[in-house]
């Protein structure tokens, strides 16, 4: 019952987000601030994770291919496929559910608890539009973060491969270029856009509708992380089924 | 003037306001008193239009909020200033930006006009050199002044304050109370203040409404409150020995 209620309330919130827009001069500033907080602020950690996990993916793949009949270039190919299709869009988004998601929930939740949201409403501001739409708009730049993750993931794989002597630089690069299907990029970025919307709205929902005090802000952040991850994983399954099979 | 008629509000089975009728006049500091949990904040949020209510009506100088068009509601909202219990300053903005915010939302003034007005109200609440501080760097008393400045910056006709001196020391409380009273008189604002602080009642209570169990149990001025025989009021107001003595002195004078 509670799940159903949350589901319905979430959709009503999304609709409300587009009603009664905030003045553009004010909205513009909010969007720029959210781009800074949510997008620019995530590049560092995403780059770090992508580079090193890319390296690990390559090492694992290389270690599992000890059959001399399999060409060494396969290491590059497998690295590219896992990073483009799953690691960068999905795995990074789960991490972002922790980083960006809990930031959004706790900042909106704190505004709820300290009556800052009431203060907006008293002034006749559509607080859902004011608080959540800028985050959705800012996160339309999220695919940019994921592109960096794709690039650095593959670069990390390359570095690990060459440094560890698992394959030559030429073999790896040949593999990366092998059998490239452009639609995979479309698929990866479609997923990324959907996840960006989830990352902006689900944590906002948990922050906006929370009740209680500082303790509950912490609990709301936890629920937010859990349900953002669940939504991403389920949508990943559905989109993969729809687009790739 | 704000007229409240038979205001009823509940959350599910929980009836908070069971039909409150009263009026608040302009240029006066009107106080709502009552125990914690008696519904003071809910009452104020109904006045503000933040809560819908089941029954009753609230009219602001003849305007009934629920009957207004969207454009009229907007004008009406521009006439309301609110000081929240915890100040509710936007913590991502500086003090000056907080105070300027209602002007940015409601008016098309130029940047310099807005700045002049912000300087003026910050001066009015004795905070002329705090413009660039963040709310988190300000003391509780300062935050309250900023909240008052933000509430009055757009020249409201109605000012609502939810426990404006909760969490403040007695001296700062009196300063804040008097600031609200002066501003009310100066600009002829209809001010409604929630309080459970007896100092405020004695200091600035020109009209006092006592809420209990969802009903208006008593109303009168701070002078009436010394003379009343209403047991609920005397139990609440004279629960401390100090105020018992004050009352005795007042009555024998
Ligand atoms: N949003 C809400 N939802 C449900 N119950 C509420 C809500 N706000 C207040 N209440 C209930 O209304 C009652 C009165 O609260 P309140 O007006 O905050 O009291 P006061 O301000 O006089 O201390 C309390 O019992 C509280 O639990
Ligand atoms: Mg209260």
Short mmCIF file of C-alpha atoms and ligand atoms in Angstrom, two decimals:
data_model
loop_
_atom_site.label_atom_id
_atom_site.label_comp_id
_atom_site.label_asym_id
_atom_site.label_seq_id
_atom_site.Cartn_x
_atom_site.Cartn_y
_atom_site.Cartn_z
CA UNK A 1 0.00 0.00 0.00
CA UNK A 2 2.73 2.42 1.05
CA UNK A 3 4.69 1.60 -2.14
CA UNK A 4 1.66 2.41 -4.24
CA UNK A 5 1.13 5.66 -2.37
CA UNK A 6 4.77 6.71 -2.88
CA UNK A 7 4.57 5.78 -6.54
CA UNK A 8 1.49 7.94 -7.10
CA UNK A 9 2.80 10.84 -5.03
CA UNK A 10 6.07 10.72 -6.96
CA UNK A 11 4.28 11.10 -10.29
CA UNK A 12 2.12 13.93 -9.00
CA UNK A 13 5.29 15.66 -7.86
CA UNK A 14 6.83 15.28 -11.32
CA UNK A 15 3.75 16.86 -12.90
CA UNK A 16 3.67 19.66 -10.33
CA UNK A 17 7.31 20.37 -11.15
CA UNK A 18 6.30 21.79 -14.54
CA UNK A 19 3.42 23.93 -13.27
CA UNK A 20 3.65 27.59 -12.26
CA UNK A 21 7.28 28.21 -13.20
CA UNK A 22 9.63 30.37 -11.17
CA UNK A 23 10.89 33.65 -12.67
CA UNK A 24 13.60 32.90 -15.21
CA UNK A 25 16.09 35.34 -13.66
CA UNK A 26 15.85 33.38 -10.41
CA UNK A 27 15.69 29.95 -12.03
CA UNK A 28 18.84 30.60 -14.08
CA UNK A 29 20.91 31.09 -10.94
CA UNK A 30 19.49 27.96 -9.35
CA UNK A 31 20.35 25.89 -12.41
CA UNK A 32 23.92 27.19 -12.50
CA UNK A 33 24.35 26.42 -8.82
CA UNK A 34 23.04 22.88 -9.29
CA UNK A 35 25.30 22.31 -12.30
CA UNK A 36 28.18 23.26 -10.06
CA UNK A 37 27.07 21.11 -7.10
CA UNK A 38 25.77 18.06 -8.92
CA UNK A 39 27.69 17.84 -12.19
CA UNK A 40 31.03 19.62 -11.82
CA UNK A 41 31.29 18.43 -8.21
CA UNK A 42 31.02 14.81 -9.29
CA UNK A 43 33.66 14.77 -12.01
CA UNK A 44 36.54 14.17 -9.59
CA UNK A 45 35.20 11.09 -7.86
CA UNK A 46 33.75 9.66 -11.07
CA UNK A 47 37.09 10.04 -12.87
CA UNK A 48 38.95 8.38 -10.03
CA UNK A 49 36.58 5.43 -9.85
CA UNK A 50 36.32 5.01 -13.62
CA UNK A 51 40.08 4.97 -14.15
CA UNK A 52 40.83 2.38 -11.50
CA UNK A 53 37.83 0.14 -12.02
CA UNK A 54 38.57 0.24 -15.77
CA UNK A 55 42.04 -1.03 -14.90
CA UNK A 56 40.63 -3.82 -12.76
CA UNK A 57 38.16 -4.90 -15.45
CA UNK A 58 41.05 -5.26 -17.88
CA UNK A 59 43.24 -7.19 -15.47
CA UNK A 60 40.39 -9.57 -14.59
CA UNK A 61 39.59 -10.16 -18.25
CA UNK A 62 43.22 -10.71 -19.17
CA UNK A 63 43.76 -13.16 -16.32
CA UNK A 64 40.72 -15.17 -17.38
CA UNK A 65 41.92 -15.53 -20.96
CA UNK A 66 44.83 -17.94 -20.82
CA UNK A 67 43.91 -19.88 -23.95
CA UNK A 68 46.62 -19.10 -26.55
CA UNK A 69 44.04 -19.45 -29.35
CA UNK A 70 42.11 -16.37 -28.21
CA UNK A 71 43.63 -13.20 -29.65
CA UNK A 72 45.06 -10.74 -27.14
CA UNK A 73 42.98 -7.95 -28.65
CA UNK A 74 39.95 -9.48 -26.95
CA UNK A 75 41.09 -7.83 -23.70
CA UNK A 76 40.55 -4.40 -25.26
CA UNK A 77 37.25 -5.47 -26.81
CA UNK A 78 35.83 -6.88 -23.54
CA UNK A 79 36.96 -3.81 -21.60
CA UNK A 80 35.24 -1.49 -24.07
CA UNK A 81 32.00 -3.44 -24.05
CA UNK A 82 31.71 -3.69 -20.26
CA UNK A 83 32.59 -0.05 -19.71
CA UNK A 84 30.40 1.44 -22.43
CA UNK A 85 27.38 -0.75 -21.84
CA UNK A 86 27.23 -1.26 -18.10
CA UNK A 87 30.03 0.05 -15.98
CA UNK A 88 29.88 3.73 -17.01
CA UNK A 89 26.10 4.23 -17.31
CA UNK A 90 24.80 1.90 -14.60
CA UNK A 91 27.53 1.29 -12.04
CA UNK A 92 28.54 4.95 -11.93
CA UNK A 93 24.87 5.93 -11.56
CA UNK A 94 24.53 3.73 -8.49
CA UNK A 95 27.54 5.48 -7.00
CA UNK A 96 25.94 8.80 -7.91
CA UNK A 97 22.77 7.69 -6.13
CA UNK A 98 24.95 7.68 -3.02
CA UNK A 99 26.81 10.89 -3.71
CA UNK A 100 24.39 13.19 -5.53
CA UNK A 101 21.27 11.44 -4.22
CA UNK A 102 22.00 11.77 -0.55
CA UNK A 103 23.15 15.35 -1.09
CA UNK A 104 19.82 16.21 -2.73
CA UNK A 105 17.72 14.42 -0.12
CA UNK A 106 19.52 15.93 2.82
CA UNK A 107 19.58 19.45 1.42
CA UNK A 108 15.88 19.47 0.49
CA UNK A 109 15.00 17.55 3.68
CA UNK A 110 16.80 20.14 5.80
CA UNK A 111 14.85 22.86 4.03
CA UNK A 112 11.63 21.03 4.89
CA UNK A 113 12.56 20.53 8.54
CA UNK A 114 13.66 24.14 9.02
CA UNK A 115 10.50 25.48 7.31
CA UNK A 116 12.46 26.99 4.42
CA UNK A 117 10.02 25.24 2.07
CA UNK A 118 7.10 26.83 3.94
CA UNK A 119 8.86 30.17 3.58
CA UNK A 120 8.91 29.67 -0.21
CA UNK A 121 5.27 28.61 -0.29
CA UNK A 122 4.19 31.65 1.73
CA UNK A 123 5.66 33.80 -1.00
CA UNK A 124 3.51 31.95 -3.51
CA UNK A 125 6.48 30.13 -5.02
CA UNK A 126 5.87 26.65 -6.43
CA UNK A 127 8.52 25.09 -4.22
CA UNK A 128 8.59 21.84 -6.19
CA UNK A 129 9.38 23.76 -9.36
CA UNK A 130 11.84 26.00 -7.52
CA UNK A 131 13.75 23.19 -5.83
CA UNK A 132 13.53 20.20 -8.15
CA UNK A 133 13.37 21.47 -11.73
CA UNK A 134 16.85 23.09 -11.56
CA UNK A 135 18.26 19.71 -10.50
CA UNK A 136 16.57 17.95 -13.41
CA UNK A 137 17.88 20.57 -15.82
CA UNK A 138 21.38 20.50 -14.32
CA UNK A 139 21.52 16.72 -14.61
CA UNK A 140 20.76 16.83 -18.34
CA UNK A 141 24.52 17.41 -18.37
CA UNK A 142 25.01 14.10 -16.59
CA UNK A 143 25.78 12.25 -19.87
CA UNK A 144 28.84 14.48 -20.04
CA UNK A 145 30.05 12.99 -16.74
CA UNK A 146 29.36 9.51 -18.06
CA UNK A 147 31.36 10.24 -21.24
CA UNK A 148 34.30 11.11 -19.05
CA UNK A 149 33.78 7.86 -17.16
CA UNK A 150 33.72 5.92 -20.45
CA UNK A 151 36.86 7.54 -21.71
CA UNK A 152 38.79 7.24 -18.44
CA UNK A 153 37.55 3.70 -17.84
CA UNK A 154 38.93 2.53 -21.15
CA UNK A 155 42.08 4.58 -20.64
CA UNK A 156 42.51 3.01 -17.20
CA UNK A 157 42.11 -0.39 -18.82
CA UNK A 158 44.71 0.48 -21.41
CA UNK A 159 47.16 1.69 -18.79
CA UNK A 160 46.71 -1.41 -16.63
CA UNK A 161 47.02 -3.66 -19.66
CA UNK A 162 50.23 -2.14 -20.93
CA UNK A 163 51.82 -1.64 -17.50
CA UNK A 164 50.95 -5.19 -16.45
CA UNK A 165 52.14 -6.59 -19.77
CA UNK A 166 48.86 -8.46 -20.46
CA UNK A 167 48.78 -7.37 -24.10
CA UNK A 168 50.58 -4.88 -26.28
CA UNK A 169 49.35 -1.39 -26.81
CA UNK A 170 48.48 -2.24 -30.44
CA UNK A 171 46.49 -5.34 -29.47
CA UNK A 172 44.47 -3.40 -26.91
CA UNK A 173 43.69 -0.58 -29.31
CA UNK A 174 42.75 -3.02 -32.06
CA UNK A 175 40.37 -4.65 -29.58
CA UNK A 176 38.82 -1.36 -28.55
CA UNK A 177 38.04 -0.60 -32.19
CA UNK A 178 36.79 -4.08 -33.02
CA UNK A 179 33.17 -4.65 -34.16
CA UNK A 180 32.02 -1.25 -33.02
CA UNK A 181 28.21 -0.93 -33.07
CA UNK A 182 27.11 2.73 -32.99
CA UNK A 183 23.71 1.78 -31.59
CA UNK A 184 25.44 0.72 -28.37
CA UNK A 185 26.35 4.34 -27.79
CA UNK A 186 22.74 5.37 -28.36
CA UNK A 187 21.64 2.68 -25.91
CA UNK A 188 24.20 3.76 -23.30
CA UNK A 189 23.24 7.43 -23.51
CA UNK A 190 19.51 6.75 -23.51
CA UNK A 191 20.01 4.87 -20.26
CA UNK A 192 22.13 7.69 -18.93
CA UNK A 193 19.39 10.24 -19.60
CA UNK A 194 16.79 8.12 -17.86
CA UNK A 195 19.10 7.56 -14.88
CA UNK A 196 19.82 11.30 -14.74
CA UNK A 197 16.10 11.98 -14.35
CA UNK A 198 15.82 9.34 -11.63
CA UNK A 199 18.90 10.73 -9.86
CA UNK A 200 17.35 14.19 -9.79
CA UNK A 201 13.77 13.30 -8.88
CA UNK A 202 13.70 10.26 -6.57
CA UNK A 203 16.07 11.77 -3.97
CA UNK A 204 14.15 15.05 -4.25
CA UNK A 205 10.92 13.19 -3.50
CA UNK A 206 12.40 11.68 -0.33
CA UNK A 207 13.67 15.06 0.81
CA UNK A 208 10.59 17.06 -0.09
CA UNK A 209 8.03 14.82 1.59
CA UNK A 210 9.98 13.98 4.71
CA UNK A 211 8.55 14.68 8.14
CA UNK A 212 10.31 15.13 11.44
CA UNK A 213 13.69 16.52 12.40
CA UNK A 214 17.41 16.11 11.87
CA UNK A 215 17.33 12.39 12.67
CA UNK A 216 14.72 11.78 9.99
CA UNK A 217 16.84 13.64 7.43
CA UNK A 218 19.43 10.88 7.85
CA UNK A 219 16.80 8.17 7.52
CA UNK A 220 15.35 9.85 4.44
CA UNK A 221 18.81 9.88 2.81
CA UNK A 222 19.11 6.15 3.41
CA UNK A 223 15.68 5.39 1.90
CA UNK A 224 16.50 7.68 -0.95
CA UNK A 225 19.70 5.77 -1.75
CA UNK A 226 17.96 2.41 -1.58
CA UNK A 227 15.03 3.38 -3.82
CA UNK A 228 17.11 5.35 -6.30
CA UNK A 229 19.34 2.29 -6.74
CA UNK A 230 16.34 -0.02 -7.06
CA UNK A 231 14.79 2.25 -9.68
CA UNK A 232 18.05 2.44 -11.65
CA UNK A 233 18.56 -1.31 -11.60
CA UNK A 234 14.99 -2.11 -12.62
CA UNK A 235 14.98 0.49 -15.38
CA UNK A 236 18.34 -0.81 -16.56
CA UNK A 237 16.82 -4.25 -16.94
CA UNK A 238 13.72 -2.95 -18.73
CA UNK A 239 15.65 -0.66 -21.09
CA UNK A 240 18.16 -3.36 -21.95
CA UNK A 241 15.37 -5.78 -22.75
CA UNK A 242 13.59 -3.17 -24.87
CA UNK A 243 16.56 -1.75 -26.73
CA UNK A 244 19.05 -4.56 -27.20
CA UNK A 245 17.06 -7.75 -27.62
CA UNK B 1 -7.96 43.64 9.86
CA UNK B 2 -8.18 39.88 9.74
CA UNK B 3 -11.48 38.20 10.59
CA UNK B 4 -11.50 34.52 11.42
CA UNK B 5 -14.86 32.76 11.60
CA UNK B 6 -15.45 29.27 12.95
CA UNK B 7 -12.07 27.96 11.76
CA UNK B 8 -11.88 24.16 11.85
CA UNK B 9 -8.88 22.07 10.94
CA UNK B 10 -8.00 18.44 11.50
CA UNK B 11 -5.35 15.96 10.44
CA UNK B 12 -7.25 12.71 9.89
CA UNK B 13 -8.98 11.89 13.16
CA UNK B 14 -6.95 14.48 15.01
CA UNK B 15 -9.09 17.61 15.41
CA UNK B 16 -6.69 20.46 16.03
CA UNK B 17 -8.94 23.52 15.65
CA UNK B 18 -12.60 23.01 16.50
CA UNK B 19 -14.12 26.32 15.46
CA UNK B 20 -12.13 29.42 16.35
CA UNK B 21 -13.67 32.87 15.81
CA UNK B 22 -11.77 36.08 16.42
CA UNK B 23 -10.51 39.29 14.82
CA UNK B 24 -7.10 40.93 14.61
CA UNK B 25 -6.85 44.67 14.14
CA UNK B 26 -4.29 46.65 12.17
CA UNK B 27 -1.53 48.47 14.01
CA UNK B 28 -1.85 46.15 17.01
CA UNK B 29 0.23 43.26 18.21
CA UNK B 30 -2.16 40.36 18.50
CA UNK B 31 -0.94 37.35 20.47
CA UNK B 32 -2.05 33.75 20.25
CA UNK B 33 -1.08 31.95 23.43
CA UNK B 34 -1.53 28.39 24.56
CA UNK B 35 0.38 25.30 25.58
CA UNK B 36 2.81 23.54 23.30
CA UNK B 37 0.76 21.40 20.94
CA UNK B 38 -2.41 23.46 21.34
CA UNK B 39 -2.48 24.25 17.63
CA UNK B 40 -0.94 27.73 17.50
CA UNK B 41 1.31 26.93 14.56
CA UNK B 42 -1.51 25.16 12.73
CA UNK B 43 -3.72 28.22 13.28
CA UNK B 44 -1.06 30.53 11.90
CA UNK B 45 -0.42 28.28 8.89
CA UNK B 46 -4.15 28.37 8.12
CA UNK B 47 -3.99 32.17 8.21
CA UNK B 48 -1.00 32.05 5.87
CA UNK B 49 -2.73 29.82 3.37
CA UNK B 50 -0.19 27.02 3.92
CA UNK B 51 -2.88 24.68 5.25
CA UNK B 52 -6.34 24.09 3.83
CA UNK B 53 -9.05 23.95 6.45
CA UNK B 54 -12.31 22.03 6.49
CA UNK B 55 -14.62 24.71 7.68
CA UNK B 56 -14.80 28.40 8.48
CA UNK B 57 -13.52 31.48 6.74
CA UNK B 58 -10.65 33.90 6.99
CA UNK B 59 -10.90 37.34 5.47
CA UNK B 60 -8.16 39.91 5.14
CA UNK B 61 -9.74 43.36 4.98
CA UNK B 62 -12.68 41.79 3.21
CA UNK B 63 -10.63 39.55 0.93
CA UNK B 64 -11.30 35.83 1.37
CA UNK B 65 -8.23 33.96 0.21
CA UNK B 66 -10.06 30.90 -1.07
CA UNK B 67 -12.31 33.03 -3.30
CA UNK B 68 -9.53 34.99 -5.02
CA UNK B 69 -8.29 34.51 -8.57
CA UNK B 70 -4.67 33.41 -9.11
CA UNK B 71 -3.58 37.00 -9.80
CA UNK B 72 -5.36 38.30 -6.70
CA UNK B 73 -3.80 35.53 -4.61
CA UNK B 74 -0.42 36.70 -5.81
CA UNK B 75 -1.08 40.29 -4.75
CA UNK B 76 -2.44 39.01 -1.47
CA UNK B 77 0.71 36.92 -0.87
CA UNK B 78 2.86 39.95 -1.53
CA UNK B 79 1.00 41.59 1.38
CA UNK B 80 2.02 38.86 3.84
CA UNK B 81 5.24 38.63 5.82
CA UNK B 82 6.09 35.64 7.97
CA UNK B 83 8.71 35.07 10.67
CA UNK B 84 9.07 31.32 11.18
CA UNK B 85 9.89 29.72 14.51
CA UNK B 86 13.40 28.72 13.48
CA UNK B 87 13.79 31.83 11.29
CA UNK B 88 13.78 29.64 8.13
CA UNK B 89 16.47 31.69 6.43
CA UNK B 90 17.66 30.21 3.14
CA UNK B 91 20.99 28.81 4.18
CA UNK B 92 22.49 28.90 0.70
CA UNK B 93 22.10 32.70 0.53
CA UNK B 94 23.81 35.55 2.34
CA UNK B 95 21.81 37.67 4.76
CA UNK B 96 21.36 40.44 2.20
CA UNK B 97 20.23 37.92 -0.45
CA UNK B 98 17.73 36.47 2.00
CA UNK B 99 16.23 39.87 2.63
CA UNK B 100 16.22 40.73 -1.07
CA UNK B 101 14.51 37.49 -2.03
CA UNK B 102 10.86 38.62 -1.68
CA UNK B 103 11.66 41.71 -3.74
CA UNK B 104 13.14 39.55 -6.48
CA UNK B 105 10.07 37.35 -6.45
CA UNK B 106 7.36 39.98 -6.17
CA UNK B 107 8.65 43.15 -7.78
CA UNK B 108 10.42 44.29 -10.91
CA UNK B 109 12.63 46.75 -9.10
CA UNK B 110 16.12 47.41 -10.37
CA UNK B 111 19.07 45.95 -8.53
CA UNK B 112 19.95 49.31 -6.95
CA UNK B 113 16.37 49.97 -5.81
CA UNK B 114 16.31 46.56 -4.20
CA UNK B 115 19.68 47.14 -2.58
CA UNK B 116 18.51 50.45 -1.13
CA UNK B 117 15.44 48.81 0.34
CA UNK B 118 17.51 45.96 1.80
CA UNK B 119 19.91 48.46 3.38
CA UNK B 120 16.95 50.31 4.82
CA UNK B 121 15.27 47.31 6.46
CA UNK B 122 18.51 45.80 7.69
CA UNK B 123 19.23 49.16 9.26
CA UNK B 124 15.76 49.17 10.75
CA UNK B 125 16.44 45.89 12.56
CA UNK B 126 19.88 47.17 13.65
CA UNK B 127 21.91 44.93 11.38
CA UNK B 128 23.62 47.43 9.14
CA UNK B 129 26.89 45.53 8.79
CA UNK B 130 25.83 41.91 8.35
CA UNK B 131 24.98 41.94 4.63
CA UNK B 132 27.53 39.42 3.46
CA UNK B 133 27.39 36.98 6.35
CA UNK B 134 25.82 33.57 5.84
CA UNK B 135 22.87 32.72 8.12
CA UNK B 136 24.93 29.95 9.75
CA UNK B 137 27.45 32.57 10.90
CA UNK B 138 24.78 34.65 12.64
CA UNK B 139 23.58 34.23 16.24
CA UNK B 140 19.98 33.21 16.98
CA UNK B 141 19.01 36.78 17.74
CA UNK B 142 20.59 38.04 14.53
CA UNK B 143 18.86 35.35 12.49
CA UNK B 144 15.55 36.43 13.99
CA UNK B 145 16.20 40.03 13.00
CA UNK B 146 17.07 38.96 9.48
CA UNK B 147 13.83 36.96 9.38
CA UNK B 148 11.94 40.07 10.48
CA UNK B 149 13.74 42.17 7.88
CA UNK B 150 12.86 39.63 5.19
CA UNK B 151 9.25 39.58 6.34
CA UNK B 152 8.84 43.37 6.15
CA UNK B 153 11.02 44.16 3.15
CA UNK B 154 8.08 44.14 0.74
CA UNK B 155 5.96 46.39 3.01
CA UNK B 156 3.41 43.78 4.07
CA UNK B 157 -0.04 44.59 5.42
CA UNK B 158 0.00 41.41 7.52
CA UNK B 159 2.84 40.07 9.62
CA UNK B 160 2.81 36.65 11.24
CA UNK B 161 5.39 35.49 13.75
CA UNK B 162 5.64 31.96 15.10
CA UNK B 163 7.20 32.05 18.57
CA UNK B 164 9.56 34.87 17.58
CA UNK B 165 11.59 34.60 20.75
CA UNK B 166 11.85 30.88 21.27
CA UNK B 167 15.46 29.94 21.85
CA UNK B 168 16.54 33.49 22.64
CA UNK B 169 17.84 34.82 25.95
CA UNK B 170 15.43 37.06 27.92
CA UNK B 171 17.13 40.30 26.95
CA UNK B 172 17.22 39.53 23.23
CA UNK B 173 13.61 38.32 23.47
CA UNK B 174 12.43 41.69 24.75
CA UNK B 175 14.39 43.48 22.03
CA UNK B 176 12.79 41.30 19.35
CA UNK B 177 9.30 41.69 20.87
CA UNK B 178 9.63 45.45 20.95
CA UNK B 179 11.03 45.55 17.45
CA UNK B 180 7.94 43.73 16.19
CA UNK B 181 5.65 46.05 18.15
CA UNK B 182 7.36 49.20 16.85
CA UNK B 183 7.25 47.99 13.27
CA UNK B 184 3.59 47.08 13.66
CA UNK B 185 2.71 50.57 14.83
CA UNK B 186 5.05 52.37 12.46
CA UNK B 187 3.63 50.75 9.33
CA UNK B 188 0.13 50.01 10.63
CA UNK B 189 0.53 46.27 10.03
CA UNK B 190 -1.92 43.63 11.25
CA UNK B 191 0.41 41.48 13.28
CA UNK B 192 -0.35 38.05 14.73
CA UNK B 193 2.22 36.47 17.03
CA UNK B 194 2.28 32.96 18.45
CA UNK B 195 3.79 32.78 21.86
CA UNK B 196 3.99 30.81 25.05
CA UNK B 197 6.24 33.38 26.63
CA UNK B 198 4.59 35.31 29.46
CA UNK B 199 7.12 38.12 29.15
CA UNK B 200 5.81 38.81 25.65
CA UNK B 201 2.25 38.74 26.91
CA UNK B 202 3.00 41.38 29.55
CA UNK B 203 5.27 43.40 27.28
CA UNK B 204 3.43 43.65 23.96
CA UNK B 205 0.09 41.81 24.23
CA UNK B 206 -2.46 44.34 23.00
CA UNK B 207 -4.89 41.60 22.18
CA UNK B 208 -4.46 38.10 23.48
CA UNK B 209 -6.26 34.99 22.26
CA UNK B 210 -5.87 31.93 24.45
CA UNK B 211 -6.21 28.62 22.60
CA UNK B 212 -6.96 25.42 24.46
CA UNK B 213 -8.17 22.04 23.23
CA UNK B 214 -8.85 23.47 19.79
CA UNK B 215 -11.06 26.29 21.02
CA UNK B 216 -10.66 29.94 21.85
CA UNK B 217 -10.86 29.67 25.63
CA UNK B 218 -10.44 33.36 26.34
CA UNK B 219 -9.51 36.67 24.73
CA UNK B 220 -8.66 40.13 26.03
CA UNK B 221 -5.87 42.64 26.57
CA UNK B 222 -2.83 42.23 28.81
CA UNK B 223 -4.64 44.32 31.41
CA UNK B 224 -7.65 42.02 31.32
CA UNK B 225 -5.40 39.06 31.83
CA UNK B 226 -4.54 40.28 35.35
CA UNK B 227 -8.18 40.52 36.29
CA UNK B 228 -9.63 37.44 34.67
CA UNK B 229 -11.07 34.71 36.82
CA UNK B 230 -11.01 32.18 33.95
CA UNK B 231 -9.34 29.18 35.53
CA UNK B 232 -7.76 27.83 32.33
CA UNK B 233 -6.09 31.20 31.75
CA UNK B 234 -4.90 31.68 35.29
CA UNK B 235 -3.59 28.10 35.41
CA UNK B 236 -1.62 28.67 32.23
CA UNK B 237 -0.46 32.24 32.71
CA UNK B 238 0.17 32.14 36.44
CA UNK B 239 1.85 28.77 36.61
CA UNK B 240 5.07 30.48 37.73
CA UNK B 241 5.37 32.05 41.17
CA UNK B 242 6.89 35.17 39.70
CA UNK B 243 3.83 35.93 37.60
CA UNK B 244 1.57 35.11 40.55
CA UNK B 245 3.36 37.85 42.48
CA UNK B 246 3.21 40.25 39.56
CA UNK B 247 -0.52 39.69 39.36
CA UNK B 248 -1.00 40.27 43.07
CA UNK B 249 0.91 43.54 42.85
CA UNK B 250 -1.11 44.63 39.83
CA UNK B 251 -4.42 43.87 41.52
CA UNK B 252 -3.55 45.67 44.81
CA UNK B 253 -2.23 48.76 43.05
N1 LIG C 1 1.46 18.62 9.18
C1 LIG C 1 0.87 18.01 10.22
N2 LIG C 1 0.34 16.77 10.07
C2 LIG C 1 -0.26 16.15 11.09
N3 LIG C 1 -0.39 16.66 12.32
C3 LIG C 1 0.11 17.88 12.56
C4 LIG C 1 0.76 18.62 11.51
N4 LIG C 1 1.16 19.81 12.03
C5 LIG C 1 0.76 19.81 13.32
N5 LIG C 1 0.13 18.66 13.65
C6 LIG C 1 -0.44 18.34 14.95
O1 LIG C 1 -1.19 19.45 15.40
C7 LIG C 1 -1.05 19.62 16.79
C8 LIG C 1 -0.77 21.05 17.11
O2 LIG C 1 0.51 21.38 16.67
P1 LIG C 1 1.10 22.85 16.66
O3 LIG C 1 0.15 23.75 15.98
O4 LIG C 1 2.47 22.74 16.08
O5 LIG C 1 1.18 23.22 18.20
P2 LIG C 1 1.84 24.51 18.86
O6 LIG C 1 2.38 25.37 17.79
O7 LIG C 1 0.73 25.16 19.62
O8 LIG C 1 2.90 24.02 19.79
C9 LIG C 1 0.01 18.68 17.26
O9 LIG C 1 -0.62 17.61 17.93
C10 LIG C 1 0.66 18.18 15.98
O10 LIG C 1 1.01 16.84 16.12
MG1 LIG C 2 4.32 25.89 17.32
#
